[in-house]
Amino acid sequence: DVAAERLRQQNLAIHVATYPMRVTADNVMDLIADYDIIVEGTDNFETKGLLNDACVLSGKPLVYGAIYQYEGQVSIWNVRQPDGSYSANYRDVFPEVEEAQVPNCREGGVIPTLAGIIGSMQANEVLKHSSQPAATLSGKLWMINVIDGTCRTIRLKKSTGTIIST
């Protein structure tokens, strides 16, 4: 709420909506219904999966970001392709991640600047999706290591349309 108010003060022409609730299987479809593109900035695998599944079901793109210690990832999932198919989605790339034993950021730590880098890359994907869709990270996973400064991008297979029933 504080961040939303600060943004409103900086730009009176924008509308900022806040949702002070946990994303659940019961509310996720309603939460994304009014938006054309969803940006995911969650800190747990369950919510990442719920948002992915809702975007697959509704045919909406999902801008993904993940951080851990000194590594980050960005992609844009579930983008409709010219042939009518969709780019890979979160579950295509990470089908069993919810069972993984990965410590959260509080336990494992994260370099604070990494969050800003990943958030900026996610914002950039939204802008590219609106203006230059062929240049997005659709069908790709961008990875950065801020300790050694390396970045790499890997190509992904098209979507299987996989969702998990919750």
PDB file of C-alpha atoms in Angstrom:
ATOM      1  CA  ASP A   1       0.000   0.000   0.000  1.00  0.00           C
ATOM      2  CA  VAL A   2       2.874   2.366   0.759  1.00  0.00           C
ATOM      3  CA  ALA A   3       4.491   1.668  -2.618  1.00  0.00           C
ATOM      4  CA  ALA A   4       1.148   2.154  -4.391  1.00  0.00           C
ATOM      5  CA  GLU A   5       0.619   5.511  -2.705  1.00  0.00           C
ATOM      6  CA  ARG A   6       4.137   6.615  -3.594  1.00  0.00           C
ATOM      7  CA  LEU A   7       3.537   5.721  -7.262  1.00  0.00           C
ATOM      8  CA  ARG A   8       0.244   7.630  -7.266  1.00  0.00           C
ATOM      9  CA  GLN A   9       2.010  10.710  -5.899  1.00  0.00           C
ATOM     10  CA  GLN A  10       4.660  10.506  -8.611  1.00  0.00           C
ATOM     11  CA  ASN A  11       2.154  10.194 -11.438  1.00  0.00           C
ATOM     12  CA  LEU A  12      -1.405  11.380 -10.866  1.00  0.00           C
ATOM     13  CA  ALA A  13      -2.544   9.954 -14.223  1.00  0.00           C
ATOM     14  CA  ILE A  14      -2.033   6.316 -13.242  1.00  0.00           C
ATOM     15  CA  HIS A  15      -4.289   3.911 -11.386  1.00  0.00           C
ATOM     16  CA  VAL A  16      -2.585   1.502  -9.014  1.00  0.00           C
ATOM     17  CA  ALA A  17      -4.587  -1.434  -7.704  1.00  0.00           C
ATOM     18  CA  THR A  18      -3.410  -3.380  -4.673  1.00  0.00           C
ATOM     19  CA  TYR A  19      -4.511  -6.852  -3.678  1.00  0.00           C
ATOM     20  CA  PRO A  20      -3.701  -7.450  -0.011  1.00  0.00           C
ATOM     21  CA  MET A  21      -4.524 -11.145  -0.114  1.00  0.00           C
ATOM     22  CA  ARG A  22      -2.903 -14.469  -0.798  1.00  0.00           C
ATOM     23  CA  VAL A  23      -3.335 -15.809  -4.336  1.00  0.00           C
ATOM     24  CA  THR A  24      -5.324 -19.048  -4.157  1.00  0.00           C
ATOM     25  CA  ALA A  25      -7.003 -21.457  -6.557  1.00  0.00           C
ATOM     26  CA  ASP A  26     -10.303 -19.848  -5.520  1.00  0.00           C
ATOM     27  CA  ASN A  27      -9.354 -16.263  -6.448  1.00  0.00           C
ATOM     28  CA  VAL A  28      -6.602 -16.412  -9.088  1.00  0.00           C
ATOM     29  CA  MET A  29      -8.886 -16.274 -12.139  1.00  0.00           C
ATOM     30  CA  ASP A  30     -10.718 -13.228 -10.747  1.00  0.00           C
ATOM     31  CA  LEU A  31      -7.433 -11.500  -9.870  1.00  0.00           C
ATOM     32  CA  ILE A  32      -6.084 -11.700 -13.437  1.00  0.00           C
ATOM     33  CA  ALA A  33      -9.394 -11.252 -15.299  1.00  0.00           C
ATOM     34  CA  ASP A  34      -9.038  -7.519 -16.014  1.00  0.00           C
ATOM     35  CA  TYR A  35      -5.438  -7.615 -17.255  1.00  0.00           C
ATOM     36  CA  ASP A  36      -3.880  -8.397 -20.647  1.00  0.00           C
ATOM     37  CA  ILE A  37      -0.461  -9.406 -19.305  1.00  0.00           C
ATOM     38  CA  ILE A  38       0.476 -10.698 -15.871  1.00  0.00           C
ATOM     39  CA  VAL A  39       3.796  -9.962 -14.143  1.00  0.00           C
ATOM     40  CA  GLU A  40       4.732 -12.508 -11.506  1.00  0.00           C
ATOM     41  CA  GLY A  41       6.958 -11.391  -8.658  1.00  0.00           C
ATOM     42  CA  THR A  42       6.105 -14.010  -6.084  1.00  0.00           C
ATOM     43  CA  ASP A  43       8.402 -15.698  -3.614  1.00  0.00           C
ATOM     44  CA  ASN A  44       6.980 -19.213  -3.597  1.00  0.00           C
ATOM     45  CA  PHE A  45       6.542 -22.020  -6.087  1.00  0.00           C
ATOM     46  CA  GLU A  46       2.877 -22.650  -5.301  1.00  0.00           C
ATOM     47  CA  THR A  47       1.851 -19.117  -6.305  1.00  0.00           C
ATOM     48  CA  LYS A  48       4.053 -19.197  -9.403  1.00  0.00           C
ATOM     49  CA  GLY A  49       2.255 -22.391 -10.429  1.00  0.00           C
ATOM     50  CA  LEU A  50      -1.215 -20.965  -9.733  1.00  0.00           C
ATOM     51  CA  LEU A  51      -0.519 -17.837 -11.784  1.00  0.00           C
ATOM     52  CA  ASN A  52       0.910 -19.945 -14.607  1.00  0.00           C
ATOM     53  CA  ASP A  53      -2.109 -22.230 -14.678  1.00  0.00           C
ATOM     54  CA  ALA A  54      -4.534 -19.291 -14.667  1.00  0.00           C
ATOM     55  CA  CYS A  55      -2.637 -17.688 -17.561  1.00  0.00           C
ATOM     56  CA  VAL A  56      -2.643 -20.956 -19.547  1.00  0.00           C
ATOM     57  CA  LEU A  57      -6.390 -21.358 -18.970  1.00  0.00           C
ATOM     58  CA  SER A  58      -7.122 -17.748 -19.928  1.00  0.00           C
ATOM     59  CA  GLY A  59      -4.601 -17.510 -22.795  1.00  0.00           C
ATOM     60  CA  LYS A  60      -2.656 -14.648 -21.184  1.00  0.00           C
ATOM     61  CA  PRO A  61       1.109 -14.124 -21.183  1.00  0.00           C
ATOM     62  CA  LEU A  62       2.941 -14.325 -17.850  1.00  0.00           C
ATOM     63  CA  VAL A  63       6.185 -12.450 -17.243  1.00  0.00           C
ATOM     64  CA  TYR A  64       8.264 -14.624 -14.925  1.00  0.00           C
ATOM     65  CA  GLY A  65      11.109 -13.674 -12.627  1.00  0.00           C
ATOM     66  CA  ALA A  66      13.043 -15.679 -10.073  1.00  0.00           C
ATOM     67  CA  ILE A  67      15.978 -14.901  -7.809  1.00  0.00           C
ATOM     68  CA  TYR A  68      18.125 -16.974  -5.488  1.00  0.00           C
ATOM     69  CA  GLN A  69      21.348 -15.937  -3.814  1.00  0.00           C
ATOM     70  CA  TYR A  70      23.265 -14.400  -6.759  1.00  0.00           C
ATOM     71  CA  GLU A  71      21.386 -15.885  -9.717  1.00  0.00           C
ATOM     72  CA  GLY A  72      18.224 -14.750 -11.473  1.00  0.00           C
ATOM     73  CA  GLN A  73      15.958 -15.788 -14.331  1.00  0.00           C
ATOM     74  CA  VAL A  74      13.428 -14.021 -16.561  1.00  0.00           C
ATOM     75  CA  SER A  75      11.070 -15.265 -19.266  1.00  0.00           C
ATOM     76  CA  ILE A  76       7.642 -14.573 -20.680  1.00  0.00           C
ATOM     77  CA  TRP A  77       5.467 -17.672 -20.640  1.00  0.00           C
ATOM     78  CA  ASN A  78       2.405 -18.661 -22.616  1.00  0.00           C
ATOM     79  CA  VAL A  79       2.681 -16.177 -25.490  1.00  0.00           C
ATOM     80  CA  ARG A  80       0.405 -16.893 -28.447  1.00  0.00           C
ATOM     81  CA  GLN A  81       2.474 -17.568 -31.561  1.00  0.00           C
ATOM     82  CA  PRO A  82       1.535 -16.646 -35.157  1.00  0.00           C
ATOM     83  CA  ASP A  83       0.579 -20.283 -35.856  1.00  0.00           C
ATOM     84  CA  GLY A  84      -1.886 -20.278 -32.914  1.00  0.00           C
ATOM     85  CA  SER A  85       0.295 -22.354 -30.602  1.00  0.00           C
ATOM     86  CA  TYR A  86       1.739 -20.994 -27.365  1.00  0.00           C
ATOM     87  CA  SER A  87       5.292 -20.558 -26.167  1.00  0.00           C
ATOM     88  CA  ALA A  88       6.478 -22.637 -23.236  1.00  0.00           C
ATOM     89  CA  ASN A  89       4.848 -22.095 -19.876  1.00  0.00           C
ATOM     90  CA  TYR A  90       6.277 -22.367 -16.366  1.00  0.00           C
ATOM     91  CA  ARG A  91       5.247 -26.007 -15.881  1.00  0.00           C
ATOM     92  CA  ASP A  92       6.787 -27.004 -19.230  1.00  0.00           C
ATOM     93  CA  VAL A  93      10.160 -25.789 -17.977  1.00  0.00           C
ATOM     94  CA  PHE A  94       9.822 -26.597 -14.265  1.00  0.00           C
ATOM     95  CA  PRO A  95       7.331 -29.501 -14.054  1.00  0.00           C
ATOM     96  CA  GLU A  96       8.306 -30.703 -10.583  1.00  0.00           C
ATOM     97  CA  VAL A  97       9.538 -27.524  -8.947  1.00  0.00           C
ATOM     98  CA  GLU A  98       6.853 -27.484  -6.256  1.00  0.00           C
ATOM     99  CA  GLU A  99       8.327 -30.691  -4.819  1.00  0.00           C
ATOM    100  CA  ALA A 100      11.870 -29.279  -4.872  1.00  0.00           C
ATOM    101  CA  GLN A 101      13.598 -28.606  -1.580  1.00  0.00           C
ATOM    102  CA  VAL A 102      14.881 -25.108  -2.353  1.00  0.00           C
ATOM    103  CA  PRO A 103      15.349 -22.705   0.560  1.00  0.00           C
ATOM    104  CA  ASN A 104      13.467 -19.412   0.341  1.00  0.00           C
ATOM    105  CA  CYS A 105      15.320 -16.104   0.034  1.00  0.00           C
ATOM    106  CA  ARG A 106      15.243 -15.540   3.800  1.00  0.00           C
ATOM    107  CA  GLU A 107      16.960 -18.866   4.415  1.00  0.00           C
ATOM    108  CA  GLY A 108      19.255 -18.947   1.375  1.00  0.00           C
ATOM    109  CA  GLY A 109      19.894 -15.234   1.030  1.00  0.00           C
ATOM    110  CA  VAL A 110      19.860 -13.027  -2.032  1.00  0.00           C
ATOM    111  CA  ILE A 111      22.001 -10.129  -3.213  1.00  0.00           C
ATOM    112  CA  PRO A 112      19.580  -7.171  -2.986  1.00  0.00           C
ATOM    113  CA  THR A 113      20.607  -5.611  -6.299  1.00  0.00           C
ATOM    114  CA  LEU A 114      19.568  -8.822  -8.055  1.00  0.00           C
ATOM    115  CA  ALA A 115      15.900  -8.123  -7.271  1.00  0.00           C
ATOM    116  CA  GLY A 116      16.171  -4.751  -9.017  1.00  0.00           C
ATOM    117  CA  ILE A 117      17.869  -6.259 -12.062  1.00  0.00           C
ATOM    118  CA  ILE A 118      15.266  -9.001 -12.448  1.00  0.00           C
ATOM    119  CA  GLY A 119      12.373  -6.582 -11.852  1.00  0.00           C
ATOM    120  CA  SER A 120      13.745  -4.211 -14.485  1.00  0.00           C
ATOM    121  CA  MET A 121      14.100  -7.049 -16.982  1.00  0.00           C
ATOM    122  CA  GLN A 122      10.492  -8.091 -16.283  1.00  0.00           C
ATOM    123  CA  ALA A 123       9.288  -4.526 -16.872  1.00  0.00           C
ATOM    124  CA  ASN A 124      11.292  -4.488 -20.091  1.00  0.00           C
ATOM    125  CA  GLU A 125       9.517  -7.673 -21.246  1.00  0.00           C
ATOM    126  CA  VAL A 126       6.136  -5.994 -20.725  1.00  0.00           C
ATOM    127  CA  LEU A 127       7.232  -3.028 -22.853  1.00  0.00           C
ATOM    128  CA  LYS A 128       8.651  -5.291 -25.567  1.00  0.00           C
ATOM    129  CA  HIS A 129       5.512  -7.452 -25.585  1.00  0.00           C
ATOM    130  CA  SER A 130       3.470  -4.323 -26.301  1.00  0.00           C
ATOM    131  CA  SER A 131       5.806  -2.754 -28.848  1.00  0.00           C
ATOM    132  CA  GLN A 132       8.138  -5.386 -30.331  1.00  0.00           C
ATOM    133  CA  PRO A 133       6.676  -8.824 -29.601  1.00  0.00           C
ATOM    134  CA  ALA A 134       9.183 -10.665 -31.785  1.00  0.00           C
ATOM    135  CA  ALA A 135      12.005  -9.415 -29.544  1.00  0.00           C
ATOM    136  CA  THR A 136      10.683 -10.784 -26.226  1.00  0.00           C
ATOM    137  CA  LEU A 137      12.030 -13.669 -24.197  1.00  0.00           C
ATOM    138  CA  SER A 138       9.079 -15.797 -25.313  1.00  0.00           C
ATOM    139  CA  GLY A 139      10.390 -19.310 -25.845  1.00  0.00           C
ATOM    140  CA  LYS A 140      13.623 -18.412 -24.038  1.00  0.00           C
ATOM    141  CA  LEU A 141      14.949 -18.345 -20.488  1.00  0.00           C
ATOM    142  CA  TRP A 142      17.371 -15.526 -19.636  1.00  0.00           C
ATOM    143  CA  MET A 143      19.718 -16.201 -16.729  1.00  0.00           C
ATOM    144  CA  ILE A 144      22.169 -13.968 -14.917  1.00  0.00           C
ATOM    145  CA  ASN A 145      24.851 -14.589 -12.333  1.00  0.00           C
ATOM    146  CA  VAL A 146      25.701 -11.292 -10.633  1.00  0.00           C
ATOM    147  CA  ILE A 147      28.834 -12.656  -8.952  1.00  0.00           C
ATOM    148  CA  ASP A 148      30.731 -13.363 -12.156  1.00  0.00           C
ATOM    149  CA  GLY A 149      28.658 -11.096 -14.423  1.00  0.00           C
ATOM    150  CA  THR A 150      27.638 -13.800 -16.856  1.00  0.00           C
ATOM    151  CA  CYS A 151      24.337 -13.910 -18.702  1.00  0.00           C
ATOM    152  CA  ARG A 152      23.012 -16.607 -20.963  1.00  0.00           C
ATOM    153  CA  THR A 153      19.796 -17.307 -22.800  1.00  0.00           C
ATOM    154  CA  ILE A 154      18.521 -20.778 -23.595  1.00  0.00           C
ATOM    155  CA  ARG A 155      15.812 -21.689 -26.103  1.00  0.00           C
ATOM    156  CA  LEU A 156      12.763 -23.601 -24.892  1.00  0.00           C
ATOM    157  CA  LYS A 157      10.367 -25.992 -26.610  1.00  0.00           C
ATOM    158  CA  LYS A 158       6.812 -24.875 -27.385  1.00  0.00           C
ATOM    159  CA  SER A 159       4.143 -25.367 -24.772  1.00  0.00           C
ATOM    160  CA  THR A 160       2.559 -28.675 -23.954  1.00  0.00           C
ATOM    161  CA  GLY A 161      -0.318 -26.764 -22.396  1.00  0.00           C
ATOM    162  CA  THR A 162       0.434 -28.510 -19.125  1.00  0.00           C
ATOM    163  CA  ILE A 163      -1.362 -27.396 -16.000  1.00  0.00           C
ATOM    164  CA  ILE A 164      -1.634 -29.094 -12.666  1.00  0.00           C
ATOM    165  CA  SER A 165      -4.994 -29.470 -10.963  1.00  0.00           C
ATOM    166  CA  THR A 166      -4.929 -27.919  -7.496  1.00  0.00           C
TER     167      THR A 166
END
